[in-house]
Coordinates of C-alpha atoms and ligand atoms in Angstrom, one line a residue:
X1182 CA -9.4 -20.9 -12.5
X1183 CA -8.3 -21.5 -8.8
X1184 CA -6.6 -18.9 -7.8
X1185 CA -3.9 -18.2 -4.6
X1186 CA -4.3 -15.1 -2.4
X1187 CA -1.0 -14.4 -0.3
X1188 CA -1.7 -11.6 2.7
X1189 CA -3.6 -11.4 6.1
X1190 CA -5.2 -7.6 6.2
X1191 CA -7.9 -5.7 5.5
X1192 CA -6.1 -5.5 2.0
X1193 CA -6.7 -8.7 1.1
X1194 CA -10.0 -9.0 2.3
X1195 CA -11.1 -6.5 -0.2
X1196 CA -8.9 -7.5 -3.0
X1197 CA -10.3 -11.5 -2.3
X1198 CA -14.2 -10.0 -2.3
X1199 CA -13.6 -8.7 -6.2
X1200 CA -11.7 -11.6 -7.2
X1201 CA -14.3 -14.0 -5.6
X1202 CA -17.0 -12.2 -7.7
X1203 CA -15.0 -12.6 -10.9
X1204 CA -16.6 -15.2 -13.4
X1205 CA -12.9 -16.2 -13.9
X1206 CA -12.7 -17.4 -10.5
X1207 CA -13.7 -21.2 -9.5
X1208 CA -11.9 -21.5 -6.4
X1209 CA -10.1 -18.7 -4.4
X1210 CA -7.5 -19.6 -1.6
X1211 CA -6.3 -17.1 0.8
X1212 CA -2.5 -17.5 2.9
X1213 CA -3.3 -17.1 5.5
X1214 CA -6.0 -14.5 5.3
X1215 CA -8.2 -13.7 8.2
X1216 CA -11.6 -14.5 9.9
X1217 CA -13.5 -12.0 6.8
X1218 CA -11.7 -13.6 4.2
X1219 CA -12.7 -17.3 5.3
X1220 CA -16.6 -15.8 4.3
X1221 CA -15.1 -15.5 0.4
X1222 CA -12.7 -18.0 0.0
X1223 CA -11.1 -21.0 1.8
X1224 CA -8.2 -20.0 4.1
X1225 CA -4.5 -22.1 3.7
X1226 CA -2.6 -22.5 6.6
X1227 CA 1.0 -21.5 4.3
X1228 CA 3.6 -19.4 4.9
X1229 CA 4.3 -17.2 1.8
X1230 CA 8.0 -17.1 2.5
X1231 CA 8.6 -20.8 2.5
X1232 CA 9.1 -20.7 -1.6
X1233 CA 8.7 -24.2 -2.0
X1234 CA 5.6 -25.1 -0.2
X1235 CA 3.5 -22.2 -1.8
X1236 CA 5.2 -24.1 -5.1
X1237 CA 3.4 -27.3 -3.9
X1238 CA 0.3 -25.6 -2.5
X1239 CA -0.1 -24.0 -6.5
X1240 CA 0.7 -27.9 -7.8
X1241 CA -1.2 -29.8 -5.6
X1242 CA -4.4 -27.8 -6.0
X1243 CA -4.2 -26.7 -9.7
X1244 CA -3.6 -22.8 -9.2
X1245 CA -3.5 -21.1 -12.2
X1246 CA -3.0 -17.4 -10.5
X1247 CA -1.1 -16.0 -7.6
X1248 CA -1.8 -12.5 -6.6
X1249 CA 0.4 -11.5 -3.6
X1250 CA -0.7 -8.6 -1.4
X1251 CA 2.4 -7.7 0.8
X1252 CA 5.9 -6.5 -0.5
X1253 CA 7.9 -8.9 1.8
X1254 CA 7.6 -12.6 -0.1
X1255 CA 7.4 -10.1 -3.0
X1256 CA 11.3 -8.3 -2.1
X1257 CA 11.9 -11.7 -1.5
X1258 CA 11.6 -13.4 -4.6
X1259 CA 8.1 -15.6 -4.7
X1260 CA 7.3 -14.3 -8.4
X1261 CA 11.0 -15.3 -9.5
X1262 CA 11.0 -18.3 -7.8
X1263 CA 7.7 -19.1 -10.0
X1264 CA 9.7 -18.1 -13.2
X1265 CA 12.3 -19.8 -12.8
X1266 CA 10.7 -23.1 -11.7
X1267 CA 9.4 -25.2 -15.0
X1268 CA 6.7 -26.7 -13.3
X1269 CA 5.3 -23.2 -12.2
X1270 CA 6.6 -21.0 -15.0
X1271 CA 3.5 -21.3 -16.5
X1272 CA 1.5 -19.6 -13.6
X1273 CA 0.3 -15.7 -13.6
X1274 CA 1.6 -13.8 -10.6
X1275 CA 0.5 -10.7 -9.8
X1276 CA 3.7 -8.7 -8.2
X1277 CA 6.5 -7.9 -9.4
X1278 CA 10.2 -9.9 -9.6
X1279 CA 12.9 -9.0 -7.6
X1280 CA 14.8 -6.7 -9.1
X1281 CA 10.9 -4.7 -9.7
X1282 CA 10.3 -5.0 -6.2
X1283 CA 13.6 -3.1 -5.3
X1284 CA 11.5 0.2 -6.3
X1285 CA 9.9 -0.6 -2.4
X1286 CA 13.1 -2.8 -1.1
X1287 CA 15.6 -0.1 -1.4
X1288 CA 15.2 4.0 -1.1
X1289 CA 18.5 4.4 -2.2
X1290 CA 17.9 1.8 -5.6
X1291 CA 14.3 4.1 -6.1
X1292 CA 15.3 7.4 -6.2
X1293 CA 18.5 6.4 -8.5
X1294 CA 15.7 5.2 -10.8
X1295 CA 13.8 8.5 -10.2
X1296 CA 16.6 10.7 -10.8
X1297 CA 17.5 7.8 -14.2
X1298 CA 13.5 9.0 -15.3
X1299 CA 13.8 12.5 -14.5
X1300 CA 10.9 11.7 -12.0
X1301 CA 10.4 14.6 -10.1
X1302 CA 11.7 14.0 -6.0
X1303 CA 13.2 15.4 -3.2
X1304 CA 16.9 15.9 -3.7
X1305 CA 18.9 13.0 -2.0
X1306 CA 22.2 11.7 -1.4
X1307 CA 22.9 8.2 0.3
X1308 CA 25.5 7.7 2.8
X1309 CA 27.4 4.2 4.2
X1310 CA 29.2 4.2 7.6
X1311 CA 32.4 5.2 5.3
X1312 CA 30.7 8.7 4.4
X1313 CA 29.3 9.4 7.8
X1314 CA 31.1 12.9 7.9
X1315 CA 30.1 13.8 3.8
X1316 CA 26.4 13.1 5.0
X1317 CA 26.7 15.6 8.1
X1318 CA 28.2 18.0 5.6
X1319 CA 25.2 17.4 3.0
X1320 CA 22.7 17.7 6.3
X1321 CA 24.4 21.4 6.8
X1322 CA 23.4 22.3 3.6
X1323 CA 19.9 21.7 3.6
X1324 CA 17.0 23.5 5.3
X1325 CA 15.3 21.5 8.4
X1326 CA 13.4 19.8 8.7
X1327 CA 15.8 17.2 7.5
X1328 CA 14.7 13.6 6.5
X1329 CA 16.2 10.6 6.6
X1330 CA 15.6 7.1 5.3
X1331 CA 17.1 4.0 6.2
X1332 CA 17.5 2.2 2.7
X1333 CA 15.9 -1.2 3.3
X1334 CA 12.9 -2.6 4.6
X1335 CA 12.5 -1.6 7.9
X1336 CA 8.8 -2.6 8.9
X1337 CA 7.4 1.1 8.3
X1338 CA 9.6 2.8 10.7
X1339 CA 12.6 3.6 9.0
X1340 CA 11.6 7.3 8.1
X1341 CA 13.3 10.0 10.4
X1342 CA 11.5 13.1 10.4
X1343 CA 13.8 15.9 12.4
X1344 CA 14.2 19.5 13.1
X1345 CA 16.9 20.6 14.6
X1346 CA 20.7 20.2 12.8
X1347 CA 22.6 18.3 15.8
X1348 CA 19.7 16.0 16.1
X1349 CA 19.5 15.0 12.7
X1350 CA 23.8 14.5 12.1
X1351 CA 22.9 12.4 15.6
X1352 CA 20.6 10.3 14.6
X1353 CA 22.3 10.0 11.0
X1354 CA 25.4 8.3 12.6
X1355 CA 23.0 6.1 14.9
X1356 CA 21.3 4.8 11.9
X1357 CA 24.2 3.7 10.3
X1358 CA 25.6 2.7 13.4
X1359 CA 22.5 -0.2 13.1
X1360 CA 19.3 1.4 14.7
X1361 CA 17.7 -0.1 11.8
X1362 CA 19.7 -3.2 11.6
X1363 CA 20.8 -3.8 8.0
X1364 CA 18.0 -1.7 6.5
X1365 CA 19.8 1.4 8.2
X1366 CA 23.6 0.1 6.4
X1367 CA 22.7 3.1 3.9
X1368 CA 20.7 6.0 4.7
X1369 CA 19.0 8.3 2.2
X1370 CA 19.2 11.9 3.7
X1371 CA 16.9 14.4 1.5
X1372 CA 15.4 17.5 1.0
X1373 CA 12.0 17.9 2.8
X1374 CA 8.8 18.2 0.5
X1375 CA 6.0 20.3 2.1
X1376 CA 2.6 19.7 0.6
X1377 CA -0.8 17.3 1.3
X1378 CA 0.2 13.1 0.3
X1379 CA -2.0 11.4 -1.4
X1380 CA -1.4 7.7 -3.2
X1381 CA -1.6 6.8 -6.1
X1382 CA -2.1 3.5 -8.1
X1383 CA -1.2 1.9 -11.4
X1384 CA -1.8 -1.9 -12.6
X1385 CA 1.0 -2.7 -15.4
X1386 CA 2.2 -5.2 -17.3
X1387 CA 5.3 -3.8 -17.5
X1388 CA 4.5 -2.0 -20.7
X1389 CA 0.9 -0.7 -20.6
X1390 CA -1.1 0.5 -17.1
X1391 CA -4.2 1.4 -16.2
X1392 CA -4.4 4.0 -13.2
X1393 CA -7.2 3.0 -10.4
X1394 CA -8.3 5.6 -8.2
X1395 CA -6.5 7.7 -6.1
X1396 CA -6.9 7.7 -2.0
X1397 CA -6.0 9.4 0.5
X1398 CA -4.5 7.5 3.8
X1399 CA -4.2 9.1 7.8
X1400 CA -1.1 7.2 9.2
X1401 CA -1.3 8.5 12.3
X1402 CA -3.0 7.2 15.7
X1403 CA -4.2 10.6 16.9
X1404 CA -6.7 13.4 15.6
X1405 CA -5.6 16.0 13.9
X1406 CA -2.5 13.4 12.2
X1407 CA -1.0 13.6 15.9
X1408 CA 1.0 10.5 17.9
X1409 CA 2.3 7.6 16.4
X1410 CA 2.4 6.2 13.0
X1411 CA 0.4 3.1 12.3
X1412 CA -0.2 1.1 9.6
X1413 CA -3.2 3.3 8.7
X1414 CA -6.3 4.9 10.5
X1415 CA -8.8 4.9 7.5
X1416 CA -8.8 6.2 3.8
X1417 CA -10.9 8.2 1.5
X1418 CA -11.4 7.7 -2.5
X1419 CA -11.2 9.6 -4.5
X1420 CA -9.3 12.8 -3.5
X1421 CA -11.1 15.7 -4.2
X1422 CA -7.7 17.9 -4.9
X1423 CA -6.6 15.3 -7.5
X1424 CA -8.6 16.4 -10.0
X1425 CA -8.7 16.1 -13.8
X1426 CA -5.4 18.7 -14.1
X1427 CA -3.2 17.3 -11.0
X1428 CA -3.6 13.7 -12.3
X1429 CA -3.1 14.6 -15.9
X1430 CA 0.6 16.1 -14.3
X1431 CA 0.8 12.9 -12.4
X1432 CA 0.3 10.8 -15.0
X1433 CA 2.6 13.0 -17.6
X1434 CA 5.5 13.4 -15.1
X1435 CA 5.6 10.1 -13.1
X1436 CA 3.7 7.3 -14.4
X1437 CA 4.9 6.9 -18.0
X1438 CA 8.2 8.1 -17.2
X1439 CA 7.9 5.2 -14.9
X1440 CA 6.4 2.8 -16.8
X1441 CA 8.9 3.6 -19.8
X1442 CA 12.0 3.4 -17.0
X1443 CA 10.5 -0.1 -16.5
X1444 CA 10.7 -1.5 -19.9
X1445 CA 13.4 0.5 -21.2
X1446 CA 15.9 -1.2 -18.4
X1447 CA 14.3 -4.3 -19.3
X1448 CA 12.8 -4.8 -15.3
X1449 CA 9.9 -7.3 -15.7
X1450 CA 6.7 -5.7 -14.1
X1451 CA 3.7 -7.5 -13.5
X1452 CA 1.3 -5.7 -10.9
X1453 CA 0.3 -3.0 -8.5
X1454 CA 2.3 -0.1 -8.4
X1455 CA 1.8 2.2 -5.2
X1456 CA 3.0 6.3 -6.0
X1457 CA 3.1 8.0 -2.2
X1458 CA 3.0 11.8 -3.7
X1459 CA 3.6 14.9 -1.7
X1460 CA 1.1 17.7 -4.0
X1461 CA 3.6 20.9 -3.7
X1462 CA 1.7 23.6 -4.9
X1463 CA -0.9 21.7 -7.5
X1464 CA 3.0 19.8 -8.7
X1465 CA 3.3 16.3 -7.7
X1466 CA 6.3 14.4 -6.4
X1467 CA 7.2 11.0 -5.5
X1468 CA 7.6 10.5 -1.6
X1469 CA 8.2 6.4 -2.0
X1470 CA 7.3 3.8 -4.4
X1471 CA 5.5 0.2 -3.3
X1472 CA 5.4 -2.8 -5.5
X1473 CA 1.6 -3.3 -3.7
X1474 CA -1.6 -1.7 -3.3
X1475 CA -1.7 0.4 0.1
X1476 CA -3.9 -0.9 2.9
X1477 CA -6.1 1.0 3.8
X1478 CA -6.1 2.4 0.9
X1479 CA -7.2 -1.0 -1.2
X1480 CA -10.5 -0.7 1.3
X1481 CA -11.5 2.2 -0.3
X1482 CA -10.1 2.0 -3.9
X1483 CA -11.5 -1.9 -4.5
X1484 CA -14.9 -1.5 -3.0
X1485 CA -14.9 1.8 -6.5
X1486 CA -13.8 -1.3 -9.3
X1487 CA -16.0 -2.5 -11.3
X1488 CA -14.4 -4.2 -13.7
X1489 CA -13.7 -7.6 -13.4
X1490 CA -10.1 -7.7 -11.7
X1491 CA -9.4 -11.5 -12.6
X1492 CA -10.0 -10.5 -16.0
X1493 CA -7.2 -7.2 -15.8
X1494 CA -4.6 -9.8 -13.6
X1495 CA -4.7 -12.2 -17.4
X1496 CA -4.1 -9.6 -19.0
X1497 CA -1.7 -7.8 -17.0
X1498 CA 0.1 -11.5 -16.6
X1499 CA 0.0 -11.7 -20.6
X1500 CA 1.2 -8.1 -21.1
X1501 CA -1.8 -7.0 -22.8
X1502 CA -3.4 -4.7 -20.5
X1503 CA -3.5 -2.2 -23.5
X1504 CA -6.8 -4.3 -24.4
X1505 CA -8.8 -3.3 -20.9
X1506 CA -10.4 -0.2 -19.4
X1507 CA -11.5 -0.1 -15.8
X1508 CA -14.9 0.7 -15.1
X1509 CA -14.8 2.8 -11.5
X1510 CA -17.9 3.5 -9.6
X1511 CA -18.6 7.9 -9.3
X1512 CA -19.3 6.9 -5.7
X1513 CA -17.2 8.4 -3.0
X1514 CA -15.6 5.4 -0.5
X1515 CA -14.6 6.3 2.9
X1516 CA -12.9 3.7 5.0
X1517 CA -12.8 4.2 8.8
X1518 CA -10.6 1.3 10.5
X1519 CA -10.8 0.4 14.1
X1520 CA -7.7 -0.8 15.9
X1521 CA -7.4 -2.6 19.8
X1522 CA -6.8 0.1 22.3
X1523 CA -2.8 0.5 22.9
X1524 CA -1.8 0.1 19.3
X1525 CA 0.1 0.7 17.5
X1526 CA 2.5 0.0 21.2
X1527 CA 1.1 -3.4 22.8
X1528 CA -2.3 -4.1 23.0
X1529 CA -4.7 -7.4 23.7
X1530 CA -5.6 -10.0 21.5
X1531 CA -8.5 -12.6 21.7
X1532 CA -11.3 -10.1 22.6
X1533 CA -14.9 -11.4 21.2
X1534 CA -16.0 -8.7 18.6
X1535 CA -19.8 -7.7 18.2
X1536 CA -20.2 -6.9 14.5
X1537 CA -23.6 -4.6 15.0
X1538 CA -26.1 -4.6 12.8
X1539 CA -25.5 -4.5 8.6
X1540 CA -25.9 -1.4 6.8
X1541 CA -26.9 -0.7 3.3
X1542 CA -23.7 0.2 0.9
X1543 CA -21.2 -0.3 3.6
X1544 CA -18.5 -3.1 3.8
X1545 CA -16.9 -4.7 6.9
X1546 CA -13.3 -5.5 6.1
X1547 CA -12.1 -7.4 8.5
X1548 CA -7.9 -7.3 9.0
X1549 CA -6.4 -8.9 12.3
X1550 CA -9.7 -11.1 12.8
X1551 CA -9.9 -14.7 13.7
X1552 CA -12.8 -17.1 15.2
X1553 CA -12.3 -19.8 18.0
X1554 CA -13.8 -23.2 17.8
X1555 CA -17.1 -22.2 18.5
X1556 CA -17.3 -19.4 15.6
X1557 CA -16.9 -16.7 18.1
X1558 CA -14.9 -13.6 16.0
X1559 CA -12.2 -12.6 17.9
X1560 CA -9.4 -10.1 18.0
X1561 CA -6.2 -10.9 16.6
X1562 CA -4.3 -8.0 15.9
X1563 CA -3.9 -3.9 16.0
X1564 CA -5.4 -3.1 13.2
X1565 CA -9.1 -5.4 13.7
X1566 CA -11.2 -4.4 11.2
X1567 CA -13.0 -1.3 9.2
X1568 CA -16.1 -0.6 7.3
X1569 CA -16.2 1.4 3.9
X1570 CA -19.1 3.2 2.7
X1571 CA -20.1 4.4 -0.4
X1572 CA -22.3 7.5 -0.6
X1573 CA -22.6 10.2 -3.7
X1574 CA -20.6 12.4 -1.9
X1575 CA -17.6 12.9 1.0
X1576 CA -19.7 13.9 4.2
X1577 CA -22.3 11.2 3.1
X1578 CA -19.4 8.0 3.2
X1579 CA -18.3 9.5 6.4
X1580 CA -21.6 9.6 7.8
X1581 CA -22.7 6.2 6.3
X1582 CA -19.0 4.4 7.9
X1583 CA -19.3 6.5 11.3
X1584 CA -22.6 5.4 11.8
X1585 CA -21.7 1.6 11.1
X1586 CA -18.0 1.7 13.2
X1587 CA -20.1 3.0 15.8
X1588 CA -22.6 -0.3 16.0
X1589 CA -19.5 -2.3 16.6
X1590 CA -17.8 -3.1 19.9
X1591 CA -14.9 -4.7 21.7
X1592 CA -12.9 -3.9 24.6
X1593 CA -11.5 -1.1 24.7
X1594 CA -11.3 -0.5 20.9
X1595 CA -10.3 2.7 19.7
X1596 CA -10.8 4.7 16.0
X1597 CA -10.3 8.4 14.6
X1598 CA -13.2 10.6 14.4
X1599 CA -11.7 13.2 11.9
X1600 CA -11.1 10.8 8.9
X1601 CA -11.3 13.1 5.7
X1602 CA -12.1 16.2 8.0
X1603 CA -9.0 17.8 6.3
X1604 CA -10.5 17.2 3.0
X1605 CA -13.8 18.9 3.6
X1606 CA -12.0 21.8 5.1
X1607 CA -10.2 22.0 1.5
X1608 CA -13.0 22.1 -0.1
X1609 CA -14.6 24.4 1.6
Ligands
AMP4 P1 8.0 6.6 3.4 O1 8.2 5.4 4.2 O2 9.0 6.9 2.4 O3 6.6 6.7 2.9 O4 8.0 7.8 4.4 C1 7.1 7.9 5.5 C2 6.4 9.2 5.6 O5 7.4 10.2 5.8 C3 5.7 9.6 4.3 O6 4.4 9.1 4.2 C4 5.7 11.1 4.4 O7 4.6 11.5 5.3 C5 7.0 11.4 5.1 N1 8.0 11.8 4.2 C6 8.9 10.9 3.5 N2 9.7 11.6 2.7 C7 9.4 12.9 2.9 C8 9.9 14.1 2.3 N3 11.0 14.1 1.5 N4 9.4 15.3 2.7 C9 8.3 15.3 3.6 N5 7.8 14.2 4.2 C10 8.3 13.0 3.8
LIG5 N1 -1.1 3.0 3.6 C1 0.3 3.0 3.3 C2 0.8 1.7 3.0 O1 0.2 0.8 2.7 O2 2.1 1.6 3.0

């Protein structure tokens, strides 16, 4: 079947290598991918919020499958837009339908779900510019540090993260004041979790999942999970603290109560579910839920599948998924992304990129990539690209992707050097 790809990032790039090796897959078009994914597929110049020409785009070239990488056309409506449409109804999409997608869209909407499910979370309220003063009351109840989310989508940066009391009753009235714009018009205030994260991912067809392996992700831009947040350093699979007994908890506690929350409220389901857990003490609980696979984390999850996943989407499209197992390579994966010196503030774009020499078992994923006329690969975004090794064990994907990162260069590029450091400490 042809089949449409909807993202840009080093996410889709891996997600498009596994679906281009499917025997299911004839042709595989990517919106508007990047400079790696043009080596697996054909790019489409289409912008997956304009409804109506993705429509045509699927018409036009006989798509039988749209998988959708980010949650934004996703929050949006692109999979009930194909529903709903009679000449498109009869196409699989891989994400979920609005009122699904709300698990990522809103905090407040997720945690009301949680707390439906008996999912174990942090304690919450939510507060509107009416209950300003309830919500610096609730604040004086709780320990610091003292969390606070703007409710909607607010491009990764709506998480507060505060210790002292005045600050956080501040910065509670500035967010609904509009820091956030609309995302901030609610704020979820809760109790603080403190424990390692990890993520977690299910495929579901709204009734039956499979869970792929778990990753671990550093957000921030500095050693030692210092600086600024970013989209996402580099990422390790599997965790070696998620073993056999935490996951059996996770899966116990949070994915079929999750799973069953689905179906029982009726909310059609079809795809990747992304669980951001906090481990408290060998208990998990849910920090966030997104309606998409995490990048980086799909760098170093993917690269592990080896099932076919065109042949998981039909049957997660048909609601049958009960019929498939995934086959997961033993192999450790350990993703080390390199990013354009500045981000994630400003930074240059267009810089020519020498890609070093190949290595055996490791993957270059390119995400904000592009190539001028003359095939040059340039820059063409924070985030530029990673590699992703597989070895038998953690220190032996490090060494493998350090080794590879380290063969490339740009101008002024920049990565982390203590990717799964933590980790190895643990299991010392
Ligand atoms: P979110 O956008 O919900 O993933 O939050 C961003 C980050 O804030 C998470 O990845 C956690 O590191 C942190 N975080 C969110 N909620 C909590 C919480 N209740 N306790 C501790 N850390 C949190
Ligand atoms: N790596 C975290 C995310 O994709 O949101």
């Amino acid at each position: 079947m042809n089949i449409l790809l909807i993202g840009s990032g080093g996410r889709e790039h891996a997600i498009a290598v596994k679906i281009a090796h499917s025997a299911h897959c004839s042709k595989l078009y990517i919106a508007p991918g990047n400079a790696g994914t043009a080596n697996v597929g054909e790019n489409v110049d289409l912008d997956s919020m304009d409804f109506e020409a993705v429509g045509r785009f699927v018409i036009d070239h006989r798509v039988e499958m749209v998988v959708v990488g980010p949650e934004a056309p996703l929050v949006a409506g692109l999979a009930d837009h194909f529903a709903e449409t009679p000449v498109l109804s009869h196409v699989k999409v891989i994400g979920p339908q609005r009122q699904g997608a709300m698990l990522e869209g809103s905090k407040d909407y997720a945690k009301a779900f949680m707390m439906r499910h008996k999912i174990p979370t942090a304690q919450y309220r939510t507060f509107t510019p009416d209950t300003l003063s309830d919500g610096q009351t609730f604040l004086e109840s709780l320990q610091p540090p003292y969390v606070l989310k703007a409710d909607g989508l607010a491009a990764g940066k709506g998480v507060l993260i505060i210790d002292t009391l005045d600050e956080a009753k501040q910065q509670l009235a500035e967010m609904l004041d509009g820091k956030f714009g609309s995302a901030s018009a609610s704020v979820v205030v809760e109790e603080y979790l403190s424990g390692i994260e990890l993520s977690v991912f299910i495929l579901t067809d709204g009734s039956h999942y499979l869970m792929l392996p778990s990753a671990k992700d550093y957000k921030r831009i500095g050693e030692g999970d210092t600086g600024l947040n970013t989209g996402g350093m580099g990422s390790v699979s599997p965790v070696p603290f998620a073993d056999k007994e935490f996951m059996k908890k996770v899966e116990d506690r949070i994915v079929k109560p999750t799973v069953r929350g689905l179906r029982d409220e009726k909310i059609p389901y079809k795809g990747f579910l992304f669980i951001g857990l906090m481990n408290c003490n060998g208990d998990p609980y849910v920090i966030e839920y997104n309606v998409r696979m995490g990048d980086p984390e799909t760098e170093s999850v993917f690269p592990r599948l080896k099932s076919d996943v065109v042949d998981l989407f039909v049957h997660t499209a048909e609601g049958s998924l009960d019929q498939c197992s995934l086959t997961v390579d033993s192999r450790t994966a350990a993703c080390v992304m390199m990013v354009a010196g500045g981000y994630p503030g400003s930074y240059a774009k267009g810089l020519p990129i020498d890609l070093g020499t190949d290595a055996d078992d490791v993957q270059i994923f390119h995400c904000g990539t592009r190539r001028d006329a003359d095939g040059q690969l340039l820059t063409n975004g924070g985030r530029v690209l990673c590699a992703t090794a597989l070895a038998p064990s953690l220190p032996e994907a490090l060494l493998k992707s350090y080794n590879r990162v380290h063969s490339i260069v740009w101008d002024n590029c920049y990565l982390r050097r203590d990717i799964g450091q933590d980790l190895l400490k643990l299991m010392q």
